PDB file of C-alpha atoms and ligand atoms in Angstrom:
ATOM      1  CA  MET A   7      -7.279  -8.125  51.743  1.00 62.00           C
ATOM      2  CA  GLU A   8      -6.341  -5.536  54.018  1.00 75.00           C
ATOM      3  CA  ILE A   9      -3.470  -6.751  56.699  1.00 77.00           C
ATOM      4  CA  VAL A  10      -3.695  -7.416  59.751  1.00 78.00           C
ATOM      5  CA  THR A  11      -1.132  -6.145  62.275  1.00 80.00           C
ATOM      6  CA  LEU A  12      -1.422  -5.899  66.325  1.00 74.00           C
ATOM      7  CA  PRO A  13      -1.348  -1.845  66.738  1.00 73.00           C
ATOM      8  CA  GLY A  14       1.031  -0.688  68.990  1.00 73.00           C
ATOM      9  CA  GLN A  15       3.002  -4.060  68.582  1.00 79.00           C
ATOM     10  CA  ALA A  16       6.375  -5.071  67.286  1.00 79.00           C
ATOM     11  CA  ALA A  17       6.224  -8.070  65.086  1.00 78.00           C
ATOM     12  CA  LYS A  18       9.325 -10.151  67.232  1.00 86.00           C
ATOM     13  CA  GLY A  19       9.693 -12.441  64.753  1.00 94.00           C
ATOM     14  CA  LYS A  20      11.626 -12.759  61.710  1.00 96.00           C
ATOM     15  CA  VAL A  21      10.591 -13.898  58.188  1.00 97.00           C
ATOM     16  CA  TRP A  22      13.340 -16.166  56.259  1.00 97.00           C
ATOM     17  CA  LEU A  23      12.349 -16.228  52.502  1.00 97.00           C
ATOM     18  CA  ILE A  24      14.607 -19.626  51.439  1.00 97.00           C
ATOM     19  CA  GLY A  25      15.055 -21.263  48.259  1.00 97.00           C
ATOM     20  CA  ALA A  26      15.380 -24.630  48.286  1.00 97.00           C
ATOM     21  CA  GLY A  27      16.499 -25.468  45.537  1.00 97.00           C
ATOM     22  CA  PRO A  28      14.415 -28.049  42.479  1.00 97.00           C
ATOM     23  CA  GLY A  29      14.625 -31.085  44.522  1.00 96.00           C
ATOM     24  CA  ASP A  30      17.092 -32.788  44.482  1.00 96.00           C
ATOM     25  CA  VAL A  31      17.855 -32.575  49.203  1.00 96.00           C
ATOM     26  CA  ASP A  32      21.299 -32.101  47.938  1.00 97.00           C
ATOM     27  CA  LEU A  33      20.593 -28.795  46.032  1.00 97.00           C
ATOM     28  CA  LEU A  34      19.670 -27.609  49.234  1.00 97.00           C
ATOM     29  CA  THR A  35      22.056 -24.195  50.161  1.00 98.00           C
ATOM     30  CA  VAL A  36      24.023 -24.040  53.566  1.00 98.00           C
ATOM     31  CA  LYS A  37      22.443 -21.540  54.384  1.00 98.00           C
ATOM     32  CA  ALA A  38      19.006 -22.518  53.815  1.00 98.00           C
ATOM     33  CA  TYR A  39      19.918 -25.671  55.948  1.00 98.00           C
ATOM     34  CA  ARG A  40      20.440 -23.898  58.455  1.00 98.00           C
ATOM     35  CA  VAL A  41      17.625 -21.298  58.399  1.00 97.00           C
ATOM     36  CA  LEU A  42      16.228 -24.559  58.799  1.00 97.00           C
ATOM     37  CA  GLN A  43      16.876 -26.328  61.193  1.00 97.00           C
ATOM     38  CA  ASN A  44      15.991 -22.900  63.723  1.00 97.00           C
ATOM     39  CA  ALA A  45      12.607 -22.333  62.249  1.00 97.00           C
ATOM     40  CA  ASP A  46       9.737 -22.029  64.474  1.00 97.00           C
ATOM     41  CA  ALA A  47       6.978 -22.492  61.489  1.00 97.00           C
ATOM     42  CA  VAL A  48       7.928 -23.407  58.325  1.00 97.00           C
ATOM     43  CA  LEU A  49       5.082 -21.979  55.645  1.00 97.00           C
ATOM     44  CA  TYR A  50       5.859 -24.015  52.250  1.00 96.00           C
ATOM     45  CA  ASP A  51       4.656 -24.880  48.863  1.00 93.00           C
ATOM     46  CA  ALA A  52       4.251 -27.366  46.736  1.00 91.00           C
ATOM     47  CA  LEU A  53       6.734 -27.883  44.979  1.00 90.00           C
ATOM     48  CA  VAL A  54       9.257 -28.757  48.271  1.00 94.00           C
ATOM     49  CA  SER A  55      10.315 -32.040  47.772  1.00 91.00           C
ATOM     50  CA  GLU A  56       9.249 -34.432  50.156  1.00 91.00           C
ATOM     51  CA  GLU A  57      13.335 -35.379  51.381  1.00 93.00           C
ATOM     52  CA  ILE A  58      13.747 -30.963  52.146  1.00 95.00           C
ATOM     53  CA  LEU A  59      10.415 -31.392  53.853  1.00 96.00           C
ATOM     54  CA  ALA A  60      11.946 -34.348  56.363  1.00 96.00           C
ATOM     55  CA  LEU A  61      14.665 -31.391  57.548  1.00 96.00           C
ATOM     56  CA  ILE A  62      12.340 -29.583  58.858  1.00 96.00           C
ATOM     57  CA  PRO A  63      12.331 -30.006  62.683  1.00 96.00           C
ATOM     58  CA  LYS A  64      10.389 -31.916  64.532  1.00 96.00           C
ATOM     59  CA  HIS A  65       8.859 -28.921  66.995  1.00 96.00           C
ATOM     60  CA  ALA A  66       8.525 -26.457  64.078  1.00 97.00           C
ATOM     61  CA  GLU A  67       4.862 -25.943  62.990  1.00 97.00           C
ATOM     62  CA  LYS A  68       4.197 -27.800  59.295  1.00 96.00           C
ATOM     63  CA  ILE A  69       2.416 -25.271  57.225  1.00 95.00           C
ATOM     64  CA  ALA A  70       1.489 -26.279  53.707  1.00 94.00           C
ATOM     65  CA  VAL A  71       0.146 -23.248  51.336  1.00 92.00           C
ATOM     66  CA  GLY A  72       1.358 -24.993  47.959  1.00 76.00           C
ATOM     67  CA  LYS A  73      -0.328 -23.659  45.034  1.00 59.00           C
ATOM     68  CA  ARG A  74      -1.017 -26.368  42.027  1.00 57.00           C
ATOM     69  CA  ALA A  75      -2.741 -26.098  38.832  1.00 45.00           C
ATOM     70  CA  GLY A  76      -5.960 -26.910  39.314  1.00 49.00           C
ATOM     71  CA  LYS A  77      -6.035 -27.965  42.824  1.00 54.00           C
ATOM     72  CA  HIS A  78      -6.850 -26.116  46.080  1.00 57.00           C
ATOM     73  CA  SER A  79      -5.019 -23.973  47.659  1.00 63.00           C
ATOM     74  CA  ALA A  80      -4.737 -20.853  49.765  1.00 73.00           C
ATOM     75  CA  ALA A  81      -4.995 -17.430  48.314  1.00 85.00           C
ATOM     76  CA  GLN A  82      -2.053 -14.965  48.217  1.00 85.00           C
ATOM     77  CA  SER A  83      -3.312 -12.454  50.546  1.00 88.00           C
ATOM     78  CA  GLU A  84      -4.040 -15.356  52.805  1.00 89.00           C
ATOM     79  CA  ILE A  85      -0.186 -16.190  52.451  1.00 90.00           C
ATOM     80  CA  ASN A  86       0.895 -13.247  53.318  1.00 91.00           C
ATOM     81  CA  GLN A  87      -1.750 -12.733  56.361  1.00 91.00           C
ATOM     82  CA  LEU A  88       0.169 -16.329  57.548  1.00 92.00           C
ATOM     83  CA  LEU A  89       3.736 -15.013  57.333  1.00 93.00           C
ATOM     84  CA  VAL A  90       2.851 -11.653  59.297  1.00 92.00           C
ATOM     85  CA  THR A  91       0.851 -13.602  62.237  1.00 93.00           C
ATOM     86  CA  LYS A  92       3.304 -16.080  62.469  1.00 94.00           C
ATOM     87  CA  ALA A  93       5.492 -13.626  62.339  1.00 94.00           C
ATOM     88  CA  PHE A  94       3.950 -11.820  65.805  1.00 92.00           C
ATOM     89  CA  THR A  95       3.736 -14.791  67.205  1.00 93.00           C
ATOM     90  CA  ARG A  96       7.067 -16.440  65.927  1.00 94.00           C
ATOM     91  CA  LYS A  97      10.968 -16.241  66.050  1.00 95.00           C
ATOM     92  CA  ASN A  98      12.033 -17.519  62.965  1.00 97.00           C
ATOM     93  CA  VAL A  99       9.464 -17.645  60.021  1.00 97.00           C
ATOM     94  CA  VAL A 100      10.827 -19.254  56.983  1.00 98.00           C
ATOM     95  CA  ARG A 101       8.497 -19.646  54.061  1.00 97.00           C
ATOM     96  CA  LEU A 102       9.658 -22.096  52.407  1.00 97.00           C
ATOM     97  CA  LYS A 103       9.533 -22.170  48.130  1.00 96.00           C
ATOM     98  CA  GLY A 104      10.708 -24.484  45.114  1.00 96.00           C
ATOM     99  CA  GLY A 105      13.432 -23.060  43.881  1.00 97.00           C
ATOM    100  CA  ASP A 106      14.938 -19.248  43.839  1.00 97.00           C
ATOM    101  CA  PRO A 107      11.838 -17.219  45.546  1.00 96.00           C
ATOM    102  CA  PHE A 108      12.518 -13.499  42.984  1.00 96.00           C
ATOM    103  CA  ILE A 109      11.910 -16.286  39.782  1.00 97.00           C
ATOM    104  CA  PHE A 110       8.294 -16.871  39.175  1.00 94.00           C
ATOM    105  CA  GLY A 111       7.510 -17.659  42.273  1.00 88.00           C
ATOM    106  CA  ARG A 112       5.536 -14.735  43.916  1.00 88.00           C
ATOM    107  CA  GLY A 113       8.900 -13.737  46.608  1.00 90.00           C
ATOM    108  CA  GLY A 114       8.813 -10.262  45.883  1.00 90.00           C
ATOM    109  CA  GLU A 115       4.677 -10.162  46.405  1.00 89.00           C
ATOM    110  CA  GLU A 116       5.366 -11.831  48.877  1.00 92.00           C
ATOM    111  CA  LEU A 117       8.260  -9.457  50.922  1.00 94.00           C
ATOM    112  CA  GLU A 118       6.551  -6.228  49.822  1.00 93.00           C
ATOM    113  CA  THR A 119       4.339  -7.442  52.813  1.00 93.00           C
ATOM    114  CA  ILE A 120       6.484  -8.107  54.726  1.00 94.00           C
ATOM    115  CA  VAL A 121       7.803  -4.583  54.075  1.00 94.00           C
ATOM    116  CA  ALA A 122       5.035  -3.296  55.178  1.00 93.00           C
ATOM    117  CA  ALA A 123       4.103  -4.282  58.114  1.00 92.00           C
ATOM    118  CA  GLY A 124       7.371  -3.339  60.145  1.00 93.00           C
ATOM    119  CA  ILE A 125       8.797  -6.667  60.175  1.00 95.00           C
ATOM    120  CA  ASP A 126      12.651  -8.014  59.891  1.00 96.00           C
ATOM    121  CA  PHE A 127      13.345 -10.498  56.988  1.00 97.00           C
ATOM    122  CA  GLU A 128      15.979 -12.383  55.115  1.00 98.00           C
ATOM    123  CA  VAL A 129      16.260 -13.702  51.765  1.00 98.00           C
ATOM    124  CA  VAL A 130      18.318 -16.899  50.753  1.00 98.00           C
ATOM    125  CA  PRO A 131      18.443 -17.442  47.233  1.00 98.00           C
ATOM    126  CA  GLY A 132      17.830 -21.199  45.446  1.00 98.00           C
ATOM    127  CA  ILE A 133      18.513 -22.833  42.501  1.00 98.00           C
ATOM    128  CA  THR A 134      16.081 -22.276  40.423  1.00 98.00           C
ATOM    129  CA  ALA A 135      14.655 -24.782  39.005  1.00 98.00           C
ATOM    130  CA  ALA A 136      16.218 -24.083  34.660  1.00 98.00           C
ATOM    131  CA  SER A 137      19.573 -24.045  36.151  1.00 98.00           C
ATOM    132  CA  GLY A 138      18.467 -27.635  38.163  1.00 98.00           C
ATOM    133  CA  THR A 139      17.516 -28.778  34.842  1.00 98.00           C
ATOM    134  CA  ALA A 140      19.969 -27.233  32.439  1.00 98.00           C
ATOM    135  CA  ALA A 141      23.509 -29.506  34.928  1.00 98.00           C
ATOM    136  CA  TYR A 142      20.896 -32.953  35.073  1.00 98.00           C
ATOM    137  CA  ALA A 143      20.233 -33.070  31.516  1.00 98.00           C
ATOM    138  CA  GLY A 144      23.383 -32.024  30.454  1.00 98.00           C
ATOM    139  CA  ILE A 145      22.342 -28.603  28.962  1.00 98.00           C
ATOM    140  CA  PRO A 146      24.030 -26.203  29.335  1.00 98.00           C
ATOM    141  CA  LEU A 147      22.073 -22.350  28.964  1.00 98.00           C
ATOM    142  CA  THR A 148      24.502 -20.562  27.088  1.00 97.00           C
ATOM    143  CA  HIS A 149      27.711 -21.898  24.749  1.00 97.00           C
ATOM    144  CA  ARG A 150      29.507 -19.276  23.028  1.00 95.00           C
ATOM    145  CA  ASP A 151      28.893 -21.564  19.681  1.00 94.00           C
ATOM    146  CA  TYR A 152      24.678 -21.709  19.905  1.00 95.00           C
ATOM    147  CA  ALA A 153      22.921 -19.076  22.191  1.00 97.00           C
ATOM    148  CA  GLN A 154      25.014 -15.588  23.985  1.00 95.00           C
ATOM    149  CA  GLY A 155      22.006 -15.918  26.069  1.00 97.00           C
ATOM    150  CA  VAL A 156      19.694 -17.141  27.840  1.00 97.00           C
ATOM    151  CA  SER A 157      15.801 -15.968  28.706  1.00 97.00           C
ATOM    152  CA  PHE A 158      13.936 -17.322  31.677  1.00 97.00           C
ATOM    153  CA  ILE A 159      10.157 -16.815  30.930  1.00 95.00           C
ATOM    154  CA  THR A 160       7.118 -17.368  32.114  1.00 93.00           C
ATOM    155  CA  GLY A 161       4.082 -19.462  29.988  1.00 91.00           C
ATOM    156  CA  HIS A 162       1.181 -19.411  32.487  1.00 82.00           C
ATOM    157  CA  CYS A 163      -2.206 -18.452  31.024  1.00 57.00           C
ATOM    158  CA  LYS A 164      -2.323 -14.669  31.359  1.00 62.00           C
ATOM    159  CA  LEU A 165      -0.843 -15.070  27.867  1.00 57.00           C
ATOM    160  CA  GLU A 166      -3.796 -13.252  26.347  1.00 63.00           C
ATOM    161  CA  SER A 167      -4.128  -9.716  28.551  1.00 67.00           C
ATOM    162  CA  ARG A 168      -0.185  -9.024  28.750  1.00 73.00           C
ATOM    163  CA  PRO A 169       0.837 -10.257  25.240  1.00 81.00           C
ATOM    164  CA  MET A 170       4.293 -11.924  24.925  1.00 87.00           C
ATOM    165  CA  ASP A 171       7.279 -10.513  22.743  1.00 90.00           C
ATOM    166  CA  TRP A 172       7.734 -13.763  20.356  1.00 93.00           C
ATOM    167  CA  GLN A 173       9.742 -10.929  18.143  1.00 93.00           C
ATOM    168  CA  ALA A 174      12.261 -10.797  21.056  1.00 92.00           C
ATOM    169  CA  TYR A 175      12.101 -15.147  21.699  1.00 94.00           C
ATOM    170  CA  ALA A 176      12.380 -16.164  18.306  1.00 95.00           C
ATOM    171  CA  ASN A 177      15.898 -15.086  18.226  1.00 96.00           C
ATOM    172  CA  PRO A 178      17.498 -17.934  17.119  1.00 96.00           C
ATOM    173  CA  ASN A 179      21.335 -16.779  19.146  1.00 96.00           C
ATOM    174  CA  ASN A 180      18.755 -17.039  22.459  1.00 97.00           C
ATOM    175  CA  THR A 181      18.127 -20.187  24.615  1.00 98.00           C
ATOM    176  CA  LEU A 182      14.227 -20.285  26.156  1.00 98.00           C
ATOM    177  CA  VAL A 183      13.350 -21.768  29.256  1.00 98.00           C
ATOM    178  CA  VAL A 184       9.544 -22.304  29.627  1.00 98.00           C
ATOM    179  CA  TYR A 185       8.218 -22.055  32.873  1.00 97.00           C
ATOM    180  CA  MET A 186       4.694 -23.342  33.990  1.00 95.00           C
ATOM    181  CA  GLY A 187       4.284 -23.311  29.952  1.00 95.00           C
ATOM    182  CA  ILE A 188       3.529 -26.648  29.036  1.00 96.00           C
ATOM    183  CA  LEU A 189      -0.739 -26.149  29.576  1.00 94.00           C
ATOM    184  CA  ASN A 190       0.519 -23.620  26.998  1.00 94.00           C
ATOM    185  CA  ALA A 191       2.620 -25.079  24.667  1.00 96.00           C
ATOM    186  CA  GLU A 192       1.005 -25.172  21.572  1.00 95.00           C
ATOM    187  CA  ILE A 193       0.145 -21.660  21.657  1.00 93.00           C
ATOM    188  CA  ILE A 194       3.948 -20.831  22.512  1.00 95.00           C
ATOM    189  CA  LYS A 195       4.888 -22.897  20.241  1.00 96.00           C
ATOM    190  CA  GLN A 196       2.668 -20.760  17.407  1.00 95.00           C
ATOM    191  CA  GLY A 197       4.030 -18.001  18.836  1.00 94.00           C
ATOM    192  CA  LEU A 198       7.954 -18.293  18.055  1.00 96.00           C
ATOM    193  CA  LEU A 199       7.039 -19.861  14.771  1.00 98.00           C
ATOM    194  CA  ASP A 200       5.118 -17.137  13.363  1.00 97.00           C
ATOM    195  CA  ALA A 201       8.334 -14.780  14.785  1.00 97.00           C
ATOM    196  CA  GLY A 202      10.226 -17.129  12.844  1.00 97.00           C
ATOM    197  CA  ARG A 203      12.073 -19.020  15.234  1.00 97.00           C
ATOM    198  CA  SER A 204      12.783 -22.255  12.561  1.00 98.00           C
ATOM    199  CA  ALA A 205      10.575 -24.921  13.562  1.00 98.00           C
ATOM    200  CA  ALA A 206      13.700 -27.578  13.573  1.00 98.00           C
ATOM    201  CA  THR A 207      15.281 -26.070  17.051  1.00 98.00           C
ATOM    202  CA  PRO A 208      15.735 -28.149  19.549  1.00 98.00           C
ATOM    203  CA  VAL A 209      14.085 -29.048  22.250  1.00 98.00           C
ATOM    204  CA  ALA A 210      14.261 -30.660  25.428  1.00 98.00           C
ATOM    205  CA  ILE A 211      10.928 -30.949  28.091  1.00 98.00           C
ATOM    206  CA  VAL A 212      12.034 -32.213  31.414  1.00 98.00           C
ATOM    207  CA  SER A 213       9.929 -32.905  33.730  1.00 97.00           C
ATOM    208  CA  LYS A 214      10.869 -33.416  38.165  1.00 97.00           C
ATOM    209  CA  ALA A 215      14.767 -32.906  37.274  1.00 97.00           C
ATOM    210  CA  THR A 216      17.730 -32.868  39.380  1.00 97.00           C
ATOM    211  CA  THR A 217      14.836 -35.688  41.071  1.00 96.00           C
ATOM    212  CA  SER A 218      14.595 -39.917  40.900  1.00 95.00           C
ATOM    213  CA  ALA A 219      11.913 -38.848  38.175  1.00 96.00           C
ATOM    214  CA  GLN A 220      13.684 -36.604  36.457  1.00 97.00           C
ATOM    215  CA  GLN A 221      12.544 -37.713  32.436  1.00 97.00           C
ATOM    216  CA  THR A 222      13.844 -35.778  29.132  1.00 97.00           C
ATOM    217  CA  PHE A 223      11.638 -35.830  26.246  1.00 97.00           C
ATOM    218  CA  ILE A 224      14.062 -34.195  23.508  1.00 97.00           C
ATOM    219  CA  GLY A 225      12.206 -33.267  19.901  1.00 98.00           C
ATOM    220  CA  SER A 226      12.038 -29.416  17.742  1.00 98.00           C
ATOM    221  CA  LEU A 227       9.490 -26.721  17.787  1.00 98.00           C
ATOM    222  CA  GLN A 228       7.602 -28.312  15.907  1.00 98.00           C
ATOM    223  CA  ASN A 229       6.543 -31.565  17.635  1.00 97.00           C
ATOM    224  CA  MET A 230       6.656 -29.443  21.059  1.00 98.00           C
ATOM    225  CA  ASP A 231       3.158 -29.524  21.888  1.00 97.00           C
ATOM    226  CA  GLU A 232       2.965 -33.546  21.158  1.00 97.00           C
ATOM    227  CA  LEU A 233       5.914 -33.705  23.634  1.00 97.00           C
ATOM    228  CA  ALA A 234       4.117 -31.513  26.208  1.00 97.00           C
ATOM    229  CA  ASN A 235       0.899 -33.383  25.721  1.00 96.00           C
ATOM    230  CA  ASN A 236       2.718 -36.327  26.728  1.00 95.00           C
ATOM    231  CA  PRO A 237       0.534 -38.665  28.580  1.00 94.00           C
ATOM    232  CA  GLU A 238       3.517 -39.987  30.715  1.00 94.00           C
ATOM    233  CA  LEU A 239       5.145 -36.595  30.517  1.00 96.00           C
ATOM    234  CA  VAL A 240       4.232 -35.796  35.320  1.00 95.00           C
ATOM    235  CA  MET A 241       4.008 -31.602  36.745  1.00 95.00           C
ATOM    236  CA  PRO A 242       6.453 -29.923  37.262  1.00 96.00           C
ATOM    237  CA  ALA A 243       7.845 -29.662  34.035  1.00 98.00           C
ATOM    238  CA  LEU A 244      10.471 -26.990  32.155  1.00 98.00           C
ATOM    239  CA  MET A 245      10.838 -26.474  28.684  1.00 98.00           C
ATOM    240  CA  VAL A 246      14.077 -25.635  27.346  1.00 98.00           C
ATOM    241  CA  ILE A 247      14.126 -24.246  23.275  1.00 98.00           C
ATOM    242  CA  GLY A 248      16.313 -23.587  21.737  1.00 98.00           C
ATOM    243  CA  GLU A 249      20.542 -24.829  20.071  1.00 98.00           C
ATOM    244  CA  VAL A 250      21.648 -26.175  23.583  1.00 98.00           C
ATOM    245  CA  VAL A 251      19.607 -28.450  23.838  1.00 98.00           C
ATOM    246  CA  GLU A 252      21.442 -31.015  21.630  1.00 97.00           C
ATOM    247  CA  LEU A 253      24.234 -30.988  23.698  1.00 97.00           C
ATOM    248  CA  ALA A 254      22.803 -33.275  25.737  1.00 96.00           C
ATOM    249  CA  GLY A 255      23.186 -35.784  24.427  1.00 93.00           C
ATOM    250  CA  SER A 256      26.784 -35.692  24.700  1.00 95.00           C
ATOM    251  CA  LEU A 257      26.840 -33.750  28.089  1.00 96.00           C
ATOM    252  CA  ASN A 258      23.518 -35.537  29.825  1.00 94.00           C
ATOM    253  CA  TRP A 259      25.573 -37.578  33.254  1.00 96.00           C
ATOM    254  CA  PHE A 260      22.710 -38.028  35.109  1.00 96.00           C
ATOM    255  CA  THR A 261      20.844 -41.028  35.600  1.00 91.00           C
ATOM    256  CA  PRO A 262      17.459 -41.070  37.223  1.00 91.00           C
ATOM    257  CA  ASN A 263      16.029 -44.195  38.723  1.00 82.00           C
ATOM    258  CA  ASN A 264      13.329 -44.612  35.022  1.00 64.00           C
ATOM    259  CA  THR A 265      13.696 -47.422  33.055  1.00 46.00           C
ATOM    260  CA  ASN A 266      12.211 -44.923  30.664  1.00 48.00           C
ATOM    261  CA  ASP A 267      15.039 -43.805  27.606  1.00 48.00           C
ATOM    262  CA  SER A 268      12.480 -41.048  26.955  1.00 46.00           C
ATOM    263  CA  GLN A 269      15.044 -39.517  24.585  1.00 46.00           C
ATOM    264  CA  LEU A 270      13.325 -42.355  22.243  1.00 42.00           C
ATOM    265  CA  ASN A 271      10.950 -40.445  22.278  1.00 45.00           C
ATOM    266  CA  ASN A 272      11.528 -38.968  18.596  1.00 46.00           C
ATOM    267  CA  PRO A 273      14.052 -41.043  17.544  1.00 48.00           C
ATOM    268  CA  GLU A 274      15.249 -38.876  14.575  1.00 52.00           C
ATOM    269  CA  LEU A 275      16.773 -36.188  16.410  1.00 49.00           C
ATOM    270  CA  ALA A 276      17.459 -39.310  19.246  1.00 48.00           C
ATOM    271  CA  ALA A 277      20.043 -40.523  16.623  1.00 50.00           C
ATOM    272  CA  GLN A 278      21.028 -37.182  15.789  1.00 47.00           C
ATOM    273  CA  LEU A 279      22.336 -36.451  19.568  1.00 46.00           C
ATOM    274  CA  LYS A 280      24.228 -40.237  20.114  1.00 41.00           C
TER     275      LYS A 280
HETATM  276  N1  SAH B 311      10.474 -20.524  42.144  1.00 65.46           N
HETATM  277  C1  SAH B 311      10.767 -21.102  40.916  1.00 65.46           C
HETATM  278  C2  SAH B 311       9.725 -21.675  39.887  1.00 65.46           C
HETATM  279  C3  SAH B 311       8.635 -21.262  41.186  1.00 65.46           C
HETATM  280  S1  SAH B 311       6.864 -21.718  39.090  1.00 65.46           S
HETATM  281  C4  SAH B 311      11.915 -21.876  40.821  1.00 65.46           C
HETATM  282  O1  SAH B 311      12.468 -20.562  40.812  1.00 65.46           O
HETATM  283  O2  SAH B 311      12.782 -23.206  39.893  1.00 65.46           O
HETATM  284  C5  SAH B 311       6.793 -23.489  39.018  1.00 65.46           C
HETATM  285  C6  SAH B 311       7.080 -23.858  37.535  1.00 65.46           C
HETATM  286  O3  SAH B 311       8.672 -24.740  37.670  1.00 65.46           O
HETATM  287  C7  SAH B 311       7.311 -25.405  37.303  1.00 65.46           C
HETATM  288  O4  SAH B 311       5.323 -24.913  36.833  1.00 65.46           O
HETATM  289  C8  SAH B 311       7.584 -25.745  36.409  1.00 65.46           C
HETATM  290  O5  SAH B 311       7.565 -25.147  35.293  1.00 65.46           O
HETATM  291  C9  SAH B 311       8.838 -25.521  36.945  1.00 65.46           C
HETATM  292  N2  SAH B 311       9.301 -26.168  37.721  1.00 65.46           N
HETATM  293  C10 SAH B 311      10.251 -26.537  39.258  1.00 65.46           C
HETATM  294  N3  SAH B 311      10.594 -27.719  39.499  1.00 65.46           N
HETATM  295  C11 SAH B 311      10.837 -28.360  38.692  1.00 65.46           C
HETATM  296  C12 SAH B 311      11.259 -29.319  38.396  1.00 65.46           C
HETATM  297  N4  SAH B 311      11.639 -29.551  39.350  1.00 65.46           N
HETATM  298  N5  SAH B 311      11.176 -30.259  37.684  1.00 65.46           N
HETATM  299  C13 SAH B 311      10.726 -29.174  36.551  1.00 65.46           C
HETATM  300  N6  SAH B 311      10.275 -28.144  36.659  1.00 65.46           N
HETATM  301  C14 SAH B 311      10.978 -26.914  38.033  1.00 65.46           C
END
C-alpha cells in the first residue's frame, strides 16, 4: 500500500516511537512518561498494559492498533498510514509498543515509513520482555558459570519459510529466549534436540511477566511442549531455555498476586530448585 502524504506540505508533528516495557507500570522510563504526558495522539498495541494506558492524558486521542494472534487488528500498512496522517494533523504523535520497539516490535518498519514521509521522529527504548522476565522470575540471562551469551529469537510461524539456525541455538553455553514461541513449542523443542541440545536443559515459560498475574512454569526441554500446552498458561508468554533457569529457585523474589505455585508443575525439577 502506498503511503499518502500531503503534496507540497511538510508534517508539523513529530512521531515518538516509545517502548512501554513488559507490563509493570513502574518499568516505564521517565522519558517515556514525560513524552506521554505531552501526547496529542497515541497509537498503542494490545500488549500495552491498562495501567500504562491510564497515564495517557484525557485530551489525547487514543487509538488501539493492537496485534494479537488470531484476533482482528489493523494491518501493518494501515498503522503506517495512520501514523503519517496523524503527524500531519497532530503535534506529538506517540506510537506506544509493548517492551522495546526495536525487539520484535516492527519499530524499524514503522520508522522506515516515517522517514520516507519526511516526518521528524525520536525513539524511546523500553524494557524488553526478556529483561523484565529475567528480573521478575529470577533468571539472570547470562552468568559466568552457566551462559556466556544470550539470544533473543522469534518462534513465530515463519519457521518454514525462513529456516532457524538450530545448530547455533543448541549451544549449551548460551541462553535462548523465545518470543512468540508458545504455539510452536514442539517444533522448537525438536529443532533444539535434533541439533544436540540436551533434553535435560532447564526451561521456564513465564506468562504476563512483571504483572501481578505473572506465572512461571518450570520444566526441561524434554517437556517444554507440555508446559506450553498447559491450559492455565495465559498469553503473552516467553520461553527461557538454558542452565540459568536453575537459578530461579533461589533468585525468584517477585510474588505475584496469583496463588498458583507453578514451579510445582514439574515436582522433580521444583524439588531440585528448592
Ligand atoms: N517488543 C516486545 C516484543 C513484542 S513480540 C518486547 O520488546 O518485549 C510479543 C511477544 O513478546 C509475546 O508473544 C511474548 O513472547 C513476549 N512478551 C511480551 N510481553 C510479555 C510479558 N509481559 N510476559 C511474557 N512475555 C511477553
